[in-house]
């Protein structure tokens, strides 16, 4: 798969979304407000389910670790808020790179299975997932209900 083809496939993958194509051309870190503001939901929306799951697991681990430290509620909230802000800044900085790596990996995997992969197939492979965001919303609601049940 040559470079010219890969660029065409990447453009199809993101549905010609100019923002990502420019961020990927610039190479390096770039800021993404969507990922910084919406975190896990952004990753699910961009069909990066593995990263969304990983971020959930990190958040759970940090929450349990802070809970095991037997902090009072105000201290727990302050420390977790600092962690969340750090995480959002980190996600805002690295998500475009992670999206690029994910797109290239998915395109190459699909191409290795089907050398006749065309741009329309790549377009279907990429894009966005509203269902992914709905799942994130329901998981968040579930975690909130579980928190209420466990703390009352």
PDB file of C-alpha atoms in Angstrom:
ATOM      1  CA  UNK A   1       0.000   0.000   0.000  1.00  0.00           C
ATOM      2  CA  UNK A   2       1.838   3.096  -1.174  1.00  0.00           C
ATOM      3  CA  UNK A   3       1.797   6.496   0.518  1.00  0.00           C
ATOM      4  CA  UNK A   4      -0.512   8.135  -2.048  1.00  0.00           C
ATOM      5  CA  UNK A   5      -3.094   5.396  -1.611  1.00  0.00           C
ATOM      6  CA  UNK A   6      -2.786   5.576   2.159  1.00  0.00           C
ATOM      7  CA  UNK A   7      -3.525   9.332   2.124  1.00  0.00           C
ATOM      8  CA  UNK A   8      -6.617   8.733  -0.003  1.00  0.00           C
ATOM      9  CA  UNK A   9      -7.752   5.973   2.349  1.00  0.00           C
ATOM     10  CA  UNK A  10      -7.156   8.201   5.397  1.00  0.00           C
ATOM     11  CA  UNK A  11      -9.222  10.958   3.783  1.00  0.00           C
ATOM     12  CA  UNK A  12     -12.027   8.466   3.128  1.00  0.00           C
ATOM     13  CA  UNK A  13     -11.725   7.080   6.677  1.00  0.00           C
ATOM     14  CA  UNK A  14     -12.386  10.507   8.224  1.00  0.00           C
ATOM     15  CA  UNK A  15     -14.961  11.396   5.530  1.00  0.00           C
ATOM     16  CA  UNK A  16     -12.762  14.174   4.120  1.00  0.00           C
ATOM     17  CA  UNK A  17     -12.776  15.925   7.506  1.00  0.00           C
ATOM     18  CA  UNK A  18     -10.265  18.708   6.884  1.00  0.00           C
ATOM     19  CA  UNK A  19      -9.377  19.183  10.577  1.00  0.00           C
ATOM     20  CA  UNK A  20      -7.923  15.679  10.988  1.00  0.00           C
ATOM     21  CA  UNK A  21      -6.152  15.660   7.644  1.00  0.00           C
ATOM     22  CA  UNK A  22      -4.405  18.931   8.531  1.00  0.00           C
ATOM     23  CA  UNK A  23      -3.556  17.789  12.062  1.00  0.00           C
ATOM     24  CA  UNK A  24      -2.058  14.568  10.699  1.00  0.00           C
ATOM     25  CA  UNK A  25      -0.039  16.415   8.045  1.00  0.00           C
ATOM     26  CA  UNK A  26       1.453  18.677  10.728  1.00  0.00           C
ATOM     27  CA  UNK A  27       2.790  15.612  12.566  1.00  0.00           C
ATOM     28  CA  UNK A  28       3.274  15.855  16.299  1.00  0.00           C
ATOM     29  CA  UNK A  29       0.915  16.904  19.034  1.00  0.00           C
ATOM     30  CA  UNK A  30      -2.097  19.034  18.255  1.00  0.00           C
ATOM     31  CA  UNK A  31      -5.005  20.154  20.401  1.00  0.00           C
ATOM     32  CA  UNK A  32      -8.475  18.631  20.082  1.00  0.00           C
ATOM     33  CA  UNK A  33     -11.243  20.328  22.052  1.00  0.00           C
ATOM     34  CA  UNK A  34     -13.676  17.466  21.473  1.00  0.00           C
ATOM     35  CA  UNK A  35     -11.443  14.930  23.195  1.00  0.00           C
ATOM     36  CA  UNK A  36     -10.509  17.376  25.962  1.00  0.00           C
ATOM     37  CA  UNK A  37     -14.134  18.191  26.754  1.00  0.00           C
ATOM     38  CA  UNK A  38     -15.836  14.842  26.143  1.00  0.00           C
ATOM     39  CA  UNK A  39     -13.083  12.314  26.951  1.00  0.00           C
ATOM     40  CA  UNK A  40     -14.317   8.750  26.665  1.00  0.00           C
ATOM     41  CA  UNK A  41     -17.349   9.789  24.600  1.00  0.00           C
ATOM     42  CA  UNK A  42     -15.044  11.311  21.943  1.00  0.00           C
ATOM     43  CA  UNK A  43     -13.093   8.055  21.660  1.00  0.00           C
ATOM     44  CA  UNK A  44     -16.312   6.025  21.354  1.00  0.00           C
ATOM     45  CA  UNK A  45     -17.678   8.507  18.786  1.00  0.00           C
ATOM     46  CA  UNK A  46     -14.522   8.061  16.695  1.00  0.00           C
ATOM     47  CA  UNK A  47     -14.856   4.234  16.938  1.00  0.00           C
ATOM     48  CA  UNK A  48     -11.805   3.884  19.169  1.00  0.00           C
ATOM     49  CA  UNK A  49     -13.509   1.488  21.562  1.00  0.00           C
ATOM     50  CA  UNK A  50     -10.293  -0.015  22.918  1.00  0.00           C
ATOM     51  CA  UNK A  51      -9.069   3.402  24.045  1.00  0.00           C
ATOM     52  CA  UNK A  52     -12.471   4.256  25.517  1.00  0.00           C
ATOM     53  CA  UNK A  53     -12.401   1.039  27.543  1.00  0.00           C
ATOM     54  CA  UNK A  54      -8.809   1.674  28.644  1.00  0.00           C
ATOM     55  CA  UNK A  55      -9.685   5.190  29.853  1.00  0.00           C
ATOM     56  CA  UNK A  56     -12.668   3.830  31.802  1.00  0.00           C
ATOM     57  CA  UNK A  57     -10.414   1.242  33.453  1.00  0.00           C
ATOM     58  CA  UNK A  58      -7.823   3.889  34.363  1.00  0.00           C
ATOM     59  CA  UNK A  59     -10.562   6.062  35.881  1.00  0.00           C
ATOM     60  CA  UNK A  60     -11.901   3.118  37.882  1.00  0.00           C
ATOM     61  CA  UNK A  61      -8.422   2.204  39.095  1.00  0.00           C
ATOM     62  CA  UNK A  62      -7.683   5.786  40.177  1.00  0.00           C
ATOM     63  CA  UNK A  63     -11.066   6.022  41.912  1.00  0.00           C
ATOM     64  CA  UNK A  64     -10.510   2.760  43.783  1.00  0.00           C
ATOM     65  CA  UNK A  65      -6.919   3.689  44.660  1.00  0.00           C
ATOM     66  CA  UNK A  66      -8.008   7.048  46.056  1.00  0.00           C
ATOM     67  CA  UNK A  67     -10.846   5.351  47.923  1.00  0.00           C
ATOM     68  CA  UNK A  68      -8.379   2.888  49.448  1.00  0.00           C
ATOM     69  CA  UNK A  69      -6.361   5.827  50.790  1.00  0.00           C
ATOM     70  CA  UNK A  70      -9.286   6.586  53.100  1.00  0.00           C
ATOM     71  CA  UNK A  71      -9.392  10.252  52.194  1.00  0.00           C
ATOM     72  CA  UNK A  72     -12.220  12.391  53.457  1.00  0.00           C
ATOM     73  CA  UNK A  73     -14.769  13.256  50.792  1.00  0.00           C
ATOM     74  CA  UNK A  74     -13.461  16.798  50.163  1.00  0.00           C
ATOM     75  CA  UNK A  75      -9.852  15.597  49.738  1.00  0.00           C
ATOM     76  CA  UNK A  76     -10.968  12.729  47.493  1.00  0.00           C
ATOM     77  CA  UNK A  77     -12.906  15.162  45.291  1.00  0.00           C
ATOM     78  CA  UNK A  78      -9.986  17.613  45.076  1.00  0.00           C
ATOM     79  CA  UNK A  79      -7.460  14.924  44.136  1.00  0.00           C
ATOM     80  CA  UNK A  80      -9.817  13.293  41.642  1.00  0.00           C
ATOM     81  CA  UNK A  81     -10.596  16.689  40.085  1.00  0.00           C
ATOM     82  CA  UNK A  82      -6.854  17.329  39.594  1.00  0.00           C
ATOM     83  CA  UNK A  83      -6.492  13.876  38.033  1.00  0.00           C
ATOM     84  CA  UNK A  84      -9.472  14.518  35.736  1.00  0.00           C
ATOM     85  CA  UNK A  85      -8.076  17.890  34.601  1.00  0.00           C
ATOM     86  CA  UNK A  86      -4.662  16.343  33.937  1.00  0.00           C
ATOM     87  CA  UNK A  87      -6.321  13.512  32.020  1.00  0.00           C
ATOM     88  CA  UNK A  88      -8.400  15.876  29.872  1.00  0.00           C
ATOM     89  CA  UNK A  89      -5.357  17.974  28.961  1.00  0.00           C
ATOM     90  CA  UNK A  90      -3.442  14.812  28.084  1.00  0.00           C
ATOM     91  CA  UNK A  91      -6.334  13.486  25.966  1.00  0.00           C
ATOM     92  CA  UNK A  92      -6.689  16.826  24.204  1.00  0.00           C
ATOM     93  CA  UNK A  93      -3.003  16.718  23.271  1.00  0.00           C
ATOM     94  CA  UNK A  94      -2.580  13.088  22.178  1.00  0.00           C
ATOM     95  CA  UNK A  95      -5.960  12.087  20.734  1.00  0.00           C
ATOM     96  CA  UNK A  96      -5.262  13.237  17.159  1.00  0.00           C
ATOM     97  CA  UNK A  97      -2.108  11.123  17.116  1.00  0.00           C
ATOM     98  CA  UNK A  98      -3.973   8.142  18.595  1.00  0.00           C
ATOM     99  CA  UNK A  99      -6.739   8.604  16.025  1.00  0.00           C
ATOM    100  CA  UNK A 100      -4.162   8.587  13.216  1.00  0.00           C
ATOM    101  CA  UNK A 101      -2.518   5.411  14.526  1.00  0.00           C
ATOM    102  CA  UNK A 102      -5.922   3.764  14.920  1.00  0.00           C
ATOM    103  CA  UNK A 103      -7.000   4.747  11.394  1.00  0.00           C
ATOM    104  CA  UNK A 104      -3.786   3.498   9.781  1.00  0.00           C
ATOM    105  CA  UNK A 105      -3.960   0.229  11.732  1.00  0.00           C
ATOM    106  CA  UNK A 106      -7.602  -0.412  10.747  1.00  0.00           C
ATOM    107  CA  UNK A 107      -6.982   0.453   7.095  1.00  0.00           C
ATOM    108  CA  UNK A 108      -3.905  -1.782   6.882  1.00  0.00           C
ATOM    109  CA  UNK A 109      -5.733  -4.641   8.602  1.00  0.00           C
ATOM    110  CA  UNK A 110      -8.692  -4.344   6.220  1.00  0.00           C
ATOM    111  CA  UNK A 111      -6.332  -4.070   3.244  1.00  0.00           C
ATOM    112  CA  UNK A 112      -4.429  -7.183   4.324  1.00  0.00           C
ATOM    113  CA  UNK A 113      -7.718  -9.109   4.360  1.00  0.00           C
ATOM    114  CA  UNK A 114      -8.935  -7.623   1.083  1.00  0.00           C
ATOM    115  CA  UNK A 115      -6.399  -6.198  -1.381  1.00  0.00           C
ATOM    116  CA  UNK A 116      -9.352  -4.899  -3.396  1.00  0.00           C
ATOM    117  CA  UNK A 117     -10.360  -2.580  -0.550  1.00  0.00           C
ATOM    118  CA  UNK A 118     -11.860   0.551  -2.056  1.00  0.00           C
ATOM    119  CA  UNK A 119     -12.501   4.017  -0.697  1.00  0.00           C
ATOM    120  CA  UNK A 120     -16.189   3.326  -0.028  1.00  0.00           C
ATOM    121  CA  UNK A 121     -15.301   0.313   2.146  1.00  0.00           C
ATOM    122  CA  UNK A 122     -12.787   2.494   3.976  1.00  0.00           C
ATOM    123  CA  UNK A 123     -15.420   5.181   4.439  1.00  0.00           C
ATOM    124  CA  UNK A 124     -17.696   2.625   6.130  1.00  0.00           C
ATOM    125  CA  UNK A 125     -14.795   1.388   8.258  1.00  0.00           C
ATOM    126  CA  UNK A 126     -14.135   4.897   9.590  1.00  0.00           C
ATOM    127  CA  UNK A 127     -16.458   7.726  10.352  1.00  0.00           C
ATOM    128  CA  UNK A 128     -18.275   8.102  13.613  1.00  0.00           C
ATOM    129  CA  UNK A 129     -20.496   6.062  15.909  1.00  0.00           C
ATOM    130  CA  UNK A 130     -23.479   7.648  17.625  1.00  0.00           C
ATOM    131  CA  UNK A 131     -24.195   4.212  19.135  1.00  0.00           C
ATOM    132  CA  UNK A 132     -20.791   4.371  20.814  1.00  0.00           C
ATOM    133  CA  UNK A 133     -21.740   7.644  22.499  1.00  0.00           C
ATOM    134  CA  UNK A 134     -25.101   6.199  23.604  1.00  0.00           C
ATOM    135  CA  UNK A 135     -23.270   3.258  25.190  1.00  0.00           C
ATOM    136  CA  UNK A 136     -20.942   5.679  27.016  1.00  0.00           C
ATOM    137  CA  UNK A 137     -23.939   7.639  28.321  1.00  0.00           C
ATOM    138  CA  UNK A 138     -25.593   4.458  29.617  1.00  0.00           C
ATOM    139  CA  UNK A 139     -22.342   3.219  31.179  1.00  0.00           C
ATOM    140  CA  UNK A 140     -21.953   6.589  32.917  1.00  0.00           C
ATOM    141  CA  UNK A 141     -25.532   6.402  34.187  1.00  0.00           C
ATOM    142  CA  UNK A 142     -24.865   2.863  35.404  1.00  0.00           C
ATOM    143  CA  UNK A 143     -21.707   3.934  37.243  1.00  0.00           C
ATOM    144  CA  UNK A 144     -23.578   6.870  38.805  1.00  0.00           C
ATOM    145  CA  UNK A 145     -26.378   4.603  40.012  1.00  0.00           C
ATOM    146  CA  UNK A 146     -23.852   2.124  41.382  1.00  0.00           C
ATOM    147  CA  UNK A 147     -22.057   4.945  43.209  1.00  0.00           C
ATOM    148  CA  UNK A 148     -25.340   6.125  44.752  1.00  0.00           C
ATOM    149  CA  UNK A 149     -26.199   2.572  45.845  1.00  0.00           C
ATOM    150  CA  UNK A 150     -22.754   1.922  47.340  1.00  0.00           C
ATOM    151  CA  UNK A 151     -22.469   5.243  49.191  1.00  0.00           C
ATOM    152  CA  UNK A 152     -25.969   5.379  50.666  1.00  0.00           C
TER     153      UNK A 152
END
